[in-house]
PDB file of C-alpha atoms in Angstrom:
ATOM      1  CA  UNK A   1       5.047   4.618  24.627  1.00  0.00           C
ATOM      2  CA  UNK A   2       3.671   2.118  22.619  1.00  0.00           C
ATOM      3  CA  UNK A   3       4.350  -1.621  21.799  1.00  0.00           C
ATOM      4  CA  UNK A   4       3.275  -2.732  18.398  1.00  0.00           C
ATOM      5  CA  UNK A   5       4.057  -5.570  15.992  1.00  0.00           C
ATOM      6  CA  UNK A   6       3.651  -5.707  12.175  1.00  0.00           C
ATOM      7  CA  UNK A   7       3.024  -8.213  10.048  1.00  0.00           C
ATOM      8  CA  UNK A   8       5.116  -7.948   7.135  1.00  0.00           C
ATOM      9  CA  UNK A   9       7.605  -5.803   8.748  1.00  0.00           C
ATOM     10  CA  UNK A  10      10.293  -6.737   6.523  1.00  0.00           C
ATOM     11  CA  UNK A  11       8.268  -5.875   3.338  1.00  0.00           C
ATOM     12  CA  UNK A  12       8.806  -1.981   1.804  1.00  0.00           C
ATOM     13  CA  UNK A  13       6.593  -0.588   3.593  1.00  0.00           C
ATOM     14  CA  UNK A  14       6.705  -2.872   6.554  1.00  0.00           C
ATOM     15  CA  UNK A  15      10.782  -1.125   6.811  1.00  0.00           C
ATOM     16  CA  UNK A  16       9.867   1.886   6.222  1.00  0.00           C
ATOM     17  CA  UNK A  17       7.072   1.423   9.447  1.00  0.00           C
ATOM     18  CA  UNK A  18       8.937  -0.159  11.606  1.00  0.00           C
ATOM     19  CA  UNK A  19      11.986   2.638  11.258  1.00  0.00           C
ATOM     20  CA  UNK A  20       9.220   5.324  11.765  1.00  0.00           C
ATOM     21  CA  UNK A  21       7.661   3.329  15.399  1.00  0.00           C
ATOM     22  CA  UNK A  22      11.060   3.194  16.159  1.00  0.00           C
ATOM     23  CA  UNK A  23      11.708   6.640  15.391  1.00  0.00           C
ATOM     24  CA  UNK A  24       8.890   7.618  17.703  1.00  0.00           C
ATOM     25  CA  UNK A  25      10.123   5.856  20.693  1.00  0.00           C
ATOM     26  CA  UNK A  26       7.563   3.235  20.534  1.00  0.00           C
ATOM     27  CA  UNK A  27       8.727  -0.588  20.989  1.00  0.00           C
ATOM     28  CA  UNK A  28       8.549  -2.789  17.697  1.00  0.00           C
ATOM     29  CA  UNK A  29       7.963  -6.858  17.354  1.00  0.00           C
ATOM     30  CA  UNK A  30       8.456  -7.566  13.606  1.00  0.00           C
ATOM     31  CA  UNK A  31       6.269 -10.743  12.415  1.00  0.00           C
ATOM     32  CA  UNK A  32       7.988 -12.044   8.813  1.00  0.00           C
ATOM     33  CA  UNK A  33       8.176 -15.557   7.309  1.00  0.00           C
ATOM     34  CA  UNK A  34      11.981 -15.141   7.124  1.00  0.00           C
ATOM     35  CA  UNK A  35      14.975 -14.312   9.001  1.00  0.00           C
ATOM     36  CA  UNK A  36      16.244 -10.458   8.417  1.00  0.00           C
ATOM     37  CA  UNK A  37      15.452  -7.850   6.528  1.00  0.00           C
ATOM     38  CA  UNK A  38      13.675  -5.757   9.905  1.00  0.00           C
ATOM     39  CA  UNK A  39      15.647  -2.437  10.709  1.00  0.00           C
ATOM     40  CA  UNK A  40      17.449  -2.173  13.577  1.00  0.00           C
ATOM     41  CA  UNK A  41      15.786  -1.787  16.652  1.00  0.00           C
ATOM     42  CA  UNK A  42      12.771  -4.382  15.832  1.00  0.00           C
ATOM     43  CA  UNK A  43      12.601  -7.265  17.558  1.00  0.00           C
ATOM     44  CA  UNK A  44      12.020 -10.047  14.710  1.00  0.00           C
ATOM     45  CA  UNK A  45      10.081 -12.946  15.298  1.00  0.00           C
ATOM     46  CA  UNK A  46       9.643 -14.867  12.336  1.00  0.00           C
ATOM     47  CA  UNK A  47       6.660 -17.540  11.888  1.00  0.00           C
ATOM     48  CA  UNK A  48       6.548 -19.817   8.109  1.00  0.00           C
ATOM     49  CA  UNK A  49       2.620 -20.848   8.585  1.00  0.00           C
ATOM     50  CA  UNK A  50       0.725 -21.121   6.203  1.00  0.00           C
ATOM     51  CA  UNK A  51      -1.531 -18.131   5.619  1.00  0.00           C
ATOM     52  CA  UNK A  52      -0.960 -16.788   9.731  1.00  0.00           C
ATOM     53  CA  UNK A  53      -2.891 -20.509  10.638  1.00  0.00           C
ATOM     54  CA  UNK A  54      -1.153 -21.601  14.069  1.00  0.00           C
ATOM     55  CA  UNK A  55      -0.133 -17.841  13.874  1.00  0.00           C
ATOM     56  CA  UNK A  56      -2.049 -18.018  17.703  1.00  0.00           C
ATOM     57  CA  UNK A  57      -0.605 -21.009  19.280  1.00  0.00           C
ATOM     58  CA  UNK A  58       3.104 -19.350  17.804  1.00  0.00           C
ATOM     59  CA  UNK A  59       2.652 -16.542  19.457  1.00  0.00           C
ATOM     60  CA  UNK A  60       6.060 -15.556  21.886  1.00  0.00           C
ATOM     61  CA  UNK A  61       5.598 -15.612  25.072  1.00  0.00           C
ATOM     62  CA  UNK A  62       5.251 -12.336  27.007  1.00  0.00           C
ATOM     63  CA  UNK A  63       4.564 -11.021  23.458  1.00  0.00           C
ATOM     64  CA  UNK A  64       1.807  -8.046  24.393  1.00  0.00           C
ATOM     65  CA  UNK A  65       1.076  -5.176  22.211  1.00  0.00           C
ATOM     66  CA  UNK A  66      -1.185  -3.101  22.478  1.00  0.00           C
ATOM     67  CA  UNK A  67      -1.701  -2.848  18.369  1.00  0.00           C
ATOM     68  CA  UNK A  68      -1.031  -5.544  15.481  1.00  0.00           C
ATOM     69  CA  UNK A  69      -0.886  -3.590  11.718  1.00  0.00           C
ATOM     70  CA  UNK A  70      -0.929  -6.364   9.675  1.00  0.00           C
ATOM     71  CA  UNK A  71       0.940  -5.452   6.081  1.00  0.00           C
ATOM     72  CA  UNK A  72       1.457  -9.132   5.361  1.00  0.00           C
ATOM     73  CA  UNK A  73      -0.990  -9.691   2.139  1.00  0.00           C
ATOM     74  CA  UNK A  74      -0.927 -11.739  -0.718  1.00  0.00           C
ATOM     75  CA  UNK A  75      -0.116  -8.850  -3.473  1.00  0.00           C
ATOM     76  CA  UNK A  76      -1.589  -8.159  -6.840  1.00  0.00           C
ATOM     77  CA  UNK A  77       0.060  -9.747  -9.511  1.00  0.00           C
ATOM     78  CA  UNK A  78      -0.103  -8.752 -13.081  1.00  0.00           C
ATOM     79  CA  UNK A  79      -1.740 -11.562 -15.012  1.00  0.00           C
ATOM     80  CA  UNK A  80      -2.123 -13.803 -12.062  1.00  0.00           C
ATOM     81  CA  UNK A  81      -1.271 -17.726 -13.590  1.00  0.00           C
ATOM     82  CA  UNK A  82      -3.660 -19.168 -10.697  1.00  0.00           C
ATOM     83  CA  UNK A  83      -6.672 -21.994 -11.335  1.00  0.00           C
ATOM     84  CA  UNK A  84      -8.543 -19.598  -8.780  1.00  0.00           C
ATOM     85  CA  UNK A  85      -7.561 -16.151  -8.155  1.00  0.00           C
ATOM     86  CA  UNK A  86      -9.990 -15.115  -5.751  1.00  0.00           C
ATOM     87  CA  UNK A  87      -9.862 -18.491  -3.325  1.00  0.00           C
ATOM     88  CA  UNK A  88      -6.292 -17.583  -2.966  1.00  0.00           C
ATOM     89  CA  UNK A  89      -6.066 -13.942  -2.917  1.00  0.00           C
ATOM     90  CA  UNK A  90      -9.139 -15.002   0.059  1.00  0.00           C
ATOM     91  CA  UNK A  91      -7.011 -17.401   1.904  1.00  0.00           C
ATOM     92  CA  UNK A  92      -4.081 -15.075   2.754  1.00  0.00           C
ATOM     93  CA  UNK A  93      -5.867 -11.928   2.207  1.00  0.00           C
ATOM     94  CA  UNK A  94      -9.058 -12.324   4.031  1.00  0.00           C
ATOM     95  CA  UNK A  95      -9.152 -15.556   6.325  1.00  0.00           C
ATOM     96  CA  UNK A  96      -5.545 -15.260   6.865  1.00  0.00           C
ATOM     97  CA  UNK A  97      -6.196 -11.318   8.635  1.00  0.00           C
ATOM     98  CA  UNK A  98      -9.243 -12.639  10.449  1.00  0.00           C
ATOM     99  CA  UNK A  99      -6.444 -15.334  11.963  1.00  0.00           C
ATOM    100  CA  UNK A 100      -4.075 -12.860  12.921  1.00  0.00           C
ATOM    101  CA  UNK A 101      -7.221 -10.538  14.272  1.00  0.00           C
ATOM    102  CA  UNK A 102      -8.130 -13.135  16.669  1.00  0.00           C
ATOM    103  CA  UNK A 103      -4.484 -13.953  18.153  1.00  0.00           C
ATOM    104  CA  UNK A 104      -3.853 -10.255  18.527  1.00  0.00           C
ATOM    105  CA  UNK A 105      -7.112 -10.008  20.509  1.00  0.00           C
ATOM    106  CA  UNK A 106      -6.143 -13.593  22.549  1.00  0.00           C
ATOM    107  CA  UNK A 107      -3.218 -11.754  23.470  1.00  0.00           C
ATOM    108  CA  UNK A 108      -4.567  -8.577  24.637  1.00  0.00           C
ATOM    109  CA  UNK A 109      -4.232  -6.407  21.560  1.00  0.00           C
ATOM    110  CA  UNK A 110      -6.782  -3.592  21.682  1.00  0.00           C
ATOM    111  CA  UNK A 111      -6.198  -2.343  18.414  1.00  0.00           C
ATOM    112  CA  UNK A 112      -6.032  -3.318  14.978  1.00  0.00           C
ATOM    113  CA  UNK A 113      -4.741  -1.640  12.258  1.00  0.00           C
ATOM    114  CA  UNK A 114      -5.415  -2.720   8.151  1.00  0.00           C
ATOM    115  CA  UNK A 115      -3.763  -1.984   5.187  1.00  0.00           C
ATOM    116  CA  UNK A 116      -6.175  -2.784   2.901  1.00  0.00           C
ATOM    117  CA  UNK A 117      -6.139  -0.969  -0.440  1.00  0.00           C
ATOM    118  CA  UNK A 118      -7.998   1.813  -2.699  1.00  0.00           C
ATOM    119  CA  UNK A 119      -8.604  -1.242  -5.077  1.00  0.00           C
ATOM    120  CA  UNK A 120     -10.860  -2.202  -3.059  1.00  0.00           C
ATOM    121  CA  UNK A 121     -12.635   0.088  -3.819  1.00  0.00           C
ATOM    122  CA  UNK A 122     -12.277   0.995  -7.427  1.00  0.00           C
ATOM    123  CA  UNK A 123      -9.875   1.312 -10.342  1.00  0.00           C
ATOM    124  CA  UNK A 124     -10.811   4.692 -11.068  1.00  0.00           C
ATOM    125  CA  UNK A 125     -12.216   7.462  -9.352  1.00  0.00           C
ATOM    126  CA  UNK A 126     -14.993   8.321 -12.676  1.00  0.00           C
ATOM    127  CA  UNK A 127     -14.337  12.471 -11.775  1.00  0.00           C
ATOM    128  CA  UNK A 128     -14.584  12.977  -8.484  1.00  0.00           C
ATOM    129  CA  UNK A 129     -11.795  11.456  -6.195  1.00  0.00           C
ATOM    130  CA  UNK A 130     -12.660   8.379  -4.213  1.00  0.00           C
ATOM    131  CA  UNK A 131     -13.927   9.115  -0.654  1.00  0.00           C
ATOM    132  CA  UNK A 132     -14.138   6.338   2.196  1.00  0.00           C
ATOM    133  CA  UNK A 133     -17.905   5.896   1.962  1.00  0.00           C
ATOM    134  CA  UNK A 134     -18.229   5.626  -1.670  1.00  0.00           C
ATOM    135  CA  UNK A 135     -20.022   2.479  -2.723  1.00  0.00           C
ATOM    136  CA  UNK A 136     -17.252  -0.352  -3.389  1.00  0.00           C
ATOM    137  CA  UNK A 137     -17.038  -1.910  -6.447  1.00  0.00           C
ATOM    138  CA  UNK A 138     -14.349  -4.023  -6.948  1.00  0.00           C
ATOM    139  CA  UNK A 139     -12.713  -5.184 -10.665  1.00  0.00           C
ATOM    140  CA  UNK A 140      -9.889  -8.097  -9.996  1.00  0.00           C
ATOM    141  CA  UNK A 141      -9.941 -10.624  -7.156  1.00  0.00           C
ATOM    142  CA  UNK A 142      -7.015  -8.974  -5.098  1.00  0.00           C
ATOM    143  CA  UNK A 143      -9.059  -5.298  -4.646  1.00  0.00           C
ATOM    144  CA  UNK A 144     -12.519  -8.043  -3.956  1.00  0.00           C
ATOM    145  CA  UNK A 145     -10.000  -9.811  -0.814  1.00  0.00           C
ATOM    146  CA  UNK A 146      -9.636  -6.265   0.085  1.00  0.00           C
ATOM    147  CA  UNK A 147     -12.475  -5.791   1.016  1.00  0.00           C
ATOM    148  CA  UNK A 148     -14.053  -9.102   2.297  1.00  0.00           C
ATOM    149  CA  UNK A 149     -11.584  -8.720   4.717  1.00  0.00           C
ATOM    150  CA  UNK A 150     -12.388  -5.167   5.774  1.00  0.00           C
ATOM    151  CA  UNK A 151     -16.051  -6.058   5.977  1.00  0.00           C
ATOM    152  CA  UNK A 152     -15.020  -9.329   8.179  1.00  0.00           C
ATOM    153  CA  UNK A 153     -11.900  -7.516  10.393  1.00  0.00           C
ATOM    154  CA  UNK A 154     -14.856  -4.618  10.967  1.00  0.00           C
ATOM    155  CA  UNK A 155     -17.676  -7.773  12.003  1.00  0.00           C
ATOM    156  CA  UNK A 156     -15.075  -9.166  14.597  1.00  0.00           C
ATOM    157  CA  UNK A 157     -14.285  -5.948  16.054  1.00  0.00           C
ATOM    158  CA  UNK A 158     -17.634  -4.730  17.182  1.00  0.00           C
ATOM    159  CA  UNK A 159     -18.567  -8.996  18.104  1.00  0.00           C
ATOM    160  CA  UNK A 160     -15.033  -8.779  20.421  1.00  0.00           C
ATOM    161  CA  UNK A 161     -13.970  -4.933  21.518  1.00  0.00           C
ATOM    162  CA  UNK A 162     -10.725  -4.702  19.471  1.00  0.00           C
ATOM    163  CA  UNK A 163     -10.208  -1.539  17.570  1.00  0.00           C
ATOM    164  CA  UNK A 164     -10.062  -2.241  13.806  1.00  0.00           C
ATOM    165  CA  UNK A 165      -8.686   0.677  12.029  1.00  0.00           C
ATOM    166  CA  UNK A 166      -8.884   0.261   7.888  1.00  0.00           C
ATOM    167  CA  UNK A 167      -6.377   2.650   5.563  1.00  0.00           C
ATOM    168  CA  UNK A 168      -6.726   2.451   1.876  1.00  0.00           C
ATOM    169  CA  UNK A 169      -3.065   3.697   0.073  1.00  0.00           C
ATOM    170  CA  UNK A 170      -3.015   3.732  -3.311  1.00  0.00           C
ATOM    171  CA  UNK A 171       0.356   3.209  -4.747  1.00  0.00           C
ATOM    172  CA  UNK A 172       3.352   3.032  -3.235  1.00  0.00           C
ATOM    173  CA  UNK A 173       6.593   4.159  -3.955  1.00  0.00           C
ATOM    174  CA  UNK A 174       9.738   5.272  -2.507  1.00  0.00           C
ATOM    175  CA  UNK A 175      13.639   3.993  -2.587  1.00  0.00           C
ATOM    176  CA  UNK A 176      13.095   0.182  -3.118  1.00  0.00           C
ATOM    177  CA  UNK A 177       9.636   0.172  -4.133  1.00  0.00           C
ATOM    178  CA  UNK A 178       9.483  -3.115  -6.665  1.00  0.00           C
ATOM    179  CA  UNK A 179       6.759  -3.923  -9.194  1.00  0.00           C
ATOM    180  CA  UNK A 180       5.415  -1.801 -11.822  1.00  0.00           C
ATOM    181  CA  UNK A 181       7.427   1.237 -10.661  1.00  0.00           C
ATOM    182  CA  UNK A 182      10.859   0.354 -10.598  1.00  0.00           C
ATOM    183  CA  UNK A 183      10.279  -1.251 -14.026  1.00  0.00           C
ATOM    184  CA  UNK A 184       9.192   2.803 -14.786  1.00  0.00           C
ATOM    185  CA  UNK A 185      12.741   3.667 -12.868  1.00  0.00           C
ATOM    186  CA  UNK A 186      14.313   1.053 -15.648  1.00  0.00           C
ATOM    187  CA  UNK A 187      12.883   2.675 -18.142  1.00  0.00           C
ATOM    188  CA  UNK A 188      13.895   6.230 -17.357  1.00  0.00           C
ATOM    189  CA  UNK A 189      17.246   5.039 -16.759  1.00  0.00           C
ATOM    190  CA  UNK A 190      17.477   3.785 -19.714  1.00  0.00           C
ATOM    191  CA  UNK A 191      16.317   6.735 -21.577  1.00  0.00           C
ATOM    192  CA  UNK A 192      13.337   4.376 -23.166  1.00  0.00           C
ATOM    193  CA  UNK A 193      10.781   6.375 -25.215  1.00  0.00           C
ATOM    194  CA  UNK A 194       7.657   5.967 -22.883  1.00  0.00           C
ATOM    195  CA  UNK A 195       4.798   6.843 -24.799  1.00  0.00           C
ATOM    196  CA  UNK A 196       3.200   8.513 -21.876  1.00  0.00           C
ATOM    197  CA  UNK A 197       2.560  12.594 -23.037  1.00  0.00           C
ATOM    198  CA  UNK A 198      -0.673  12.579 -24.493  1.00  0.00           C
ATOM    199  CA  UNK A 199      -1.902  11.300 -20.998  1.00  0.00           C
ATOM    200  CA  UNK A 200      -3.158  14.054 -18.870  1.00  0.00           C
ATOM    201  CA  UNK A 201      -5.156  12.149 -15.677  1.00  0.00           C
ATOM    202  CA  UNK A 202      -4.007  12.296 -12.690  1.00  0.00           C
ATOM    203  CA  UNK A 203      -3.568   9.500 -10.124  1.00  0.00           C
ATOM    204  CA  UNK A 204      -2.858   9.389  -6.311  1.00  0.00           C
ATOM    205  CA  UNK A 205       0.028   7.893  -4.926  1.00  0.00           C
ATOM    206  CA  UNK A 206       2.103   7.783  -1.592  1.00  0.00           C
ATOM    207  CA  UNK A 207       5.087   7.876  -0.500  1.00  0.00           C
ATOM    208  CA  UNK A 208       6.249   4.910   1.438  1.00  0.00           C
ATOM    209  CA  UNK A 209       7.979   7.616   4.280  1.00  0.00           C
ATOM    210  CA  UNK A 210       4.560   9.039   4.536  1.00  0.00           C
ATOM    211  CA  UNK A 211       1.855   5.883   4.774  1.00  0.00           C
ATOM    212  CA  UNK A 212       4.685   5.266   7.776  1.00  0.00           C
ATOM    213  CA  UNK A 213       3.603   8.263   9.418  1.00  0.00           C
ATOM    214  CA  UNK A 214      -0.356   7.688   9.068  1.00  0.00           C
ATOM    215  CA  UNK A 215       0.629   4.476  10.372  1.00  0.00           C
ATOM    216  CA  UNK A 216       2.330   5.357  12.846  1.00  0.00           C
ATOM    217  CA  UNK A 217      -1.014   8.117  13.567  1.00  0.00           C
ATOM    218  CA  UNK A 218      -3.405   4.996  13.313  1.00  0.00           C
ATOM    219  CA  UNK A 219      -1.993   2.733  16.044  1.00  0.00           C
ATOM    220  CA  UNK A 220      -1.378   5.002  18.462  1.00  0.00           C
ATOM    221  CA  UNK A 221      -4.201   8.351  18.023  1.00  0.00           C
ATOM    222  CA  UNK A 222      -7.269   6.981  20.388  1.00  0.00           C
ATOM    223  CA  UNK A 223      -9.760   8.892  17.099  1.00  0.00           C
ATOM    224  CA  UNK A 224      -8.724   6.923  14.779  1.00  0.00           C
ATOM    225  CA  UNK A 225     -10.225   3.654  16.986  1.00  0.00           C
ATOM    226  CA  UNK A 226     -12.825   2.233  13.436  1.00  0.00           C
ATOM    227  CA  UNK A 227     -12.424   4.363  11.416  1.00  0.00           C
ATOM    228  CA  UNK A 228     -11.162   3.860   7.814  1.00  0.00           C
ATOM    229  CA  UNK A 229      -9.411   6.580   6.264  1.00  0.00           C
ATOM    230  CA  UNK A 230      -7.784   7.440   2.428  1.00  0.00           C
ATOM    231  CA  UNK A 231      -4.104   7.670   2.590  1.00  0.00           C
ATOM    232  CA  UNK A 232      -2.324   9.818  -0.303  1.00  0.00           C
ATOM    233  CA  UNK A 233       0.250  12.697  -0.861  1.00  0.00           C
ATOM    234  CA  UNK A 234      -1.087  16.122  -0.922  1.00  0.00           C
ATOM    235  CA  UNK A 235      -0.184  16.408  -4.066  1.00  0.00           C
ATOM    236  CA  UNK A 236      -1.964  14.121  -7.689  1.00  0.00           C
ATOM    237  CA  UNK A 237       0.387  13.484 -10.575  1.00  0.00           C
ATOM    238  CA  UNK A 238       0.255  12.664 -14.274  1.00  0.00           C
ATOM    239  CA  UNK A 239       2.617  10.182 -15.290  1.00  0.00           C
ATOM    240  CA  UNK A 240       4.018  12.867 -17.617  1.00  0.00           C
ATOM    241  CA  UNK A 241       4.792  15.458 -13.861  1.00  0.00           C
ATOM    242  CA  UNK A 242       5.742  11.568 -12.604  1.00  0.00           C
ATOM    243  CA  UNK A 243       8.594  10.623 -15.487  1.00  0.00           C
ATOM    244  CA  UNK A 244       9.716  14.560 -16.213  1.00  0.00           C
ATOM    245  CA  UNK A 245      10.578  14.718 -12.068  1.00  0.00           C
ATOM    246  CA  UNK A 246      12.055  11.588 -12.213  1.00  0.00           C
ATOM    247  CA  UNK A 247      13.980  11.946 -15.045  1.00  0.00           C
ATOM    248  CA  UNK A 248      15.258  15.683 -13.543  1.00  0.00           C
ATOM    249  CA  UNK A 249      17.013  13.616 -10.282  1.00  0.00           C
ATOM    250  CA  UNK A 250      18.313  11.544 -12.810  1.00  0.00           C
ATOM    251  CA  UNK A 251      19.343  14.129 -14.215  1.00  0.00           C
ATOM    252  CA  UNK A 252      18.396  12.275 -17.902  1.00  0.00           C
ATOM    253  CA  UNK A 253      15.840  13.090 -20.275  1.00  0.00           C
ATOM    254  CA  UNK A 254      12.725  12.283 -20.044  1.00  0.00           C
ATOM    255  CA  UNK A 255      11.383  11.253 -23.246  1.00  0.00           C
ATOM    256  CA  UNK A 256       7.930  11.685 -23.951  1.00  0.00           C
ATOM    257  CA  UNK A 257       6.305  11.269 -27.091  1.00  0.00           C
ATOM    258  CA  UNK A 258       2.093  11.856 -27.600  1.00  0.00           C
ATOM    259  CA  UNK A 259       0.630   9.181 -28.578  1.00  0.00           C
ATOM    260  CA  UNK A 260      -2.863   9.474 -29.273  1.00  0.00           C
ATOM    261  CA  UNK A 261      -4.709   7.648 -26.245  1.00  0.00           C
ATOM    262  CA  UNK A 262      -7.156   5.759 -29.127  1.00  0.00           C
ATOM    263  CA  UNK A 263      -3.387   4.410 -30.337  1.00  0.00           C
ATOM    264  CA  UNK A 264      -2.791   3.174 -27.350  1.00  0.00           C
ATOM    265  CA  UNK A 265      -5.769   2.093 -26.460  1.00  0.00           C
ATOM    266  CA  UNK A 266      -5.388  -0.405 -29.687  1.00  0.00           C
ATOM    267  CA  UNK A 267      -2.030  -0.569 -28.956  1.00  0.00           C
ATOM    268  CA  UNK A 268      -3.020  -2.368 -25.538  1.00  0.00           C
ATOM    269  CA  UNK A 269      -5.901  -4.568 -27.349  1.00  0.00           C
ATOM    270  CA  UNK A 270      -2.233  -5.772 -30.493  1.00  0.00           C
ATOM    271  CA  UNK A 271      -0.180  -6.528 -27.405  1.00  0.00           C
ATOM    272  CA  UNK A 272      -2.627  -8.170 -24.717  1.00  0.00           C
ATOM    273  CA  UNK A 273      -1.670  -5.277 -22.172  1.00  0.00           C
ATOM    274  CA  UNK A 274      -5.619  -3.186 -22.662  1.00  0.00           C
ATOM    275  CA  UNK A 275      -5.571  -3.697 -18.147  1.00  0.00           C
ATOM    276  CA  UNK A 276      -2.409  -1.915 -17.823  1.00  0.00           C
ATOM    277  CA  UNK A 277      -3.401   0.467 -20.625  1.00  0.00           C
ATOM    278  CA  UNK A 278      -6.590   1.382 -19.492  1.00  0.00           C
ATOM    279  CA  UNK A 279      -5.010   1.708 -15.861  1.00  0.00           C
ATOM    280  CA  UNK A 280      -2.432   4.552 -17.193  1.00  0.00           C
ATOM    281  CA  UNK A 281      -5.245   6.036 -18.727  1.00  0.00           C
ATOM    282  CA  UNK A 282      -7.504   6.387 -15.885  1.00  0.00           C
ATOM    283  CA  UNK A 283      -8.165   8.414 -13.272  1.00  0.00           C
ATOM    284  CA  UNK A 284      -7.931   7.181  -9.774  1.00  0.00           C
ATOM    285  CA  UNK A 285      -7.722   9.739  -7.412  1.00  0.00           C
ATOM    286  CA  UNK A 286      -8.654   9.399  -2.866  1.00  0.00           C
ATOM    287  CA  UNK A 287      -9.820  12.159  -1.089  1.00  0.00           C
ATOM    288  CA  UNK A 288      -8.051  12.387   2.057  1.00  0.00           C
ATOM    289  CA  UNK A 289      -9.983  15.525   4.156  1.00  0.00           C
ATOM    290  CA  UNK A 290     -11.166  12.157   6.351  1.00  0.00           C
ATOM    291  CA  UNK A 291      -7.338  11.708   7.993  1.00  0.00           C
ATOM    292  CA  UNK A 292      -6.914  15.274   7.672  1.00  0.00           C
ATOM    293  CA  UNK A 293      -9.923  16.300   9.956  1.00  0.00           C
ATOM    294  CA  UNK A 294     -10.439  12.733  12.029  1.00  0.00           C
ATOM    295  CA  UNK A 295      -6.345  13.105  12.964  1.00  0.00           C
ATOM    296  CA  UNK A 296      -4.869  16.217  12.008  1.00  0.00           C
ATOM    297  CA  UNK A 297      -2.076  14.032   9.351  1.00  0.00           C
ATOM    298  CA  UNK A 298      -0.307  15.527   6.974  1.00  0.00           C
ATOM    299  CA  UNK A 299       1.390  14.200   4.391  1.00  0.00           C
ATOM    300  CA  UNK A 300       5.305  15.331   6.065  1.00  0.00           C
ATOM    301  CA  UNK A 301       7.306  15.327   2.835  1.00  0.00           C
ATOM    302  CA  UNK A 302       5.811  16.523  -0.404  1.00  0.00           C
ATOM    303  CA  UNK A 303       5.505  14.571  -3.154  1.00  0.00           C
ATOM    304  CA  UNK A 304       8.602  16.077  -5.361  1.00  0.00           C
ATOM    305  CA  UNK A 305      10.640  15.241  -2.533  1.00  0.00           C
ATOM    306  CA  UNK A 306       9.299  11.835  -2.983  1.00  0.00           C
ATOM    307  CA  UNK A 307       9.925  11.288  -6.036  1.00  0.00           C
ATOM    308  CA  UNK A 308      13.700  12.460  -5.894  1.00  0.00           C
ATOM    309  CA  UNK A 309      14.751  10.439  -3.142  1.00  0.00           C
ATOM    310  CA  UNK A 310      13.270   7.769  -5.224  1.00  0.00           C
ATOM    311  CA  UNK A 311      15.062   8.529  -8.050  1.00  0.00           C
ATOM    312  CA  UNK A 312      18.153   9.141  -5.774  1.00  0.00           C
ATOM    313  CA  UNK A 313      18.012   6.061  -4.690  1.00  0.00           C
ATOM    314  CA  UNK A 314      17.515   4.511  -8.045  1.00  0.00           C
ATOM    315  CA  UNK A 315      20.515   6.551  -9.336  1.00  0.00           C
ATOM    316  CA  UNK A 316      22.709   5.477  -6.373  1.00  0.00           C
ATOM    317  CA  UNK A 317      22.604   2.171  -7.500  1.00  0.00           C
ATOM    318  CA  UNK A 318      22.990   1.997 -10.939  1.00  0.00           C
TER     319      UNK A 318
END
């Protein structure tokens, strides 16, 4: 079995990954900026250095992981108000990732799994599920930083021999989810009418346990070395289908209004929410053929069961 170091181990995905690694019999060290939050069985290492500037020097004696899974990042923020978003994202997501990779290499790690984002490639699939070899054209500072980090880490791996693996998940959901998906859960629970019934575009998502399972494969399977993988659930859904599934497991009515797309776009312009409306209406599907063919990976949990588990968790906490 392997010893895996997980950065961001007390976060949403980090906790799921820690649990999956421990359950699979691996030794796990969790790197976090604050104490607490790691799952049982994960040895916690707290390091508060900004953007991993001192991580190599602060490395605990005797910590020699086989693999580092780098989850820690400055996440996508709607209406980000920093003066220079590109610089802010680059400092953490590019420079920080490179420092973490250099420290991992220095302390004997053979593999570095970088959790990127499908936003490093595109915001829309233009009629065909996105593949790993598609020409990337990220549209915001977050996506640009993730793409730059992928490229810099691959170069670092070529120069040092560190096995770099890149994964690009789409939206991640599951129990304890936050941000936009939590707001959707809130709306369904309250019975808020949602003007999404006429949106027929499909978007890939990934249940957090499915992503964690894929990351375990990426951390431990020799065939993953040097690869880039798109990770998603086996089926893609429309927003309306997601709402209906959540509502069913919450035992709530799905209050969907079929508002014409043109009216939705106009409402977005009038309210300053065009970006959010465009994302809801656009199709963003990912092709997972590569990870299935190279690693033989299949998501162990269906999208139906993943959404059901998420809605059941939400219902139990309200």
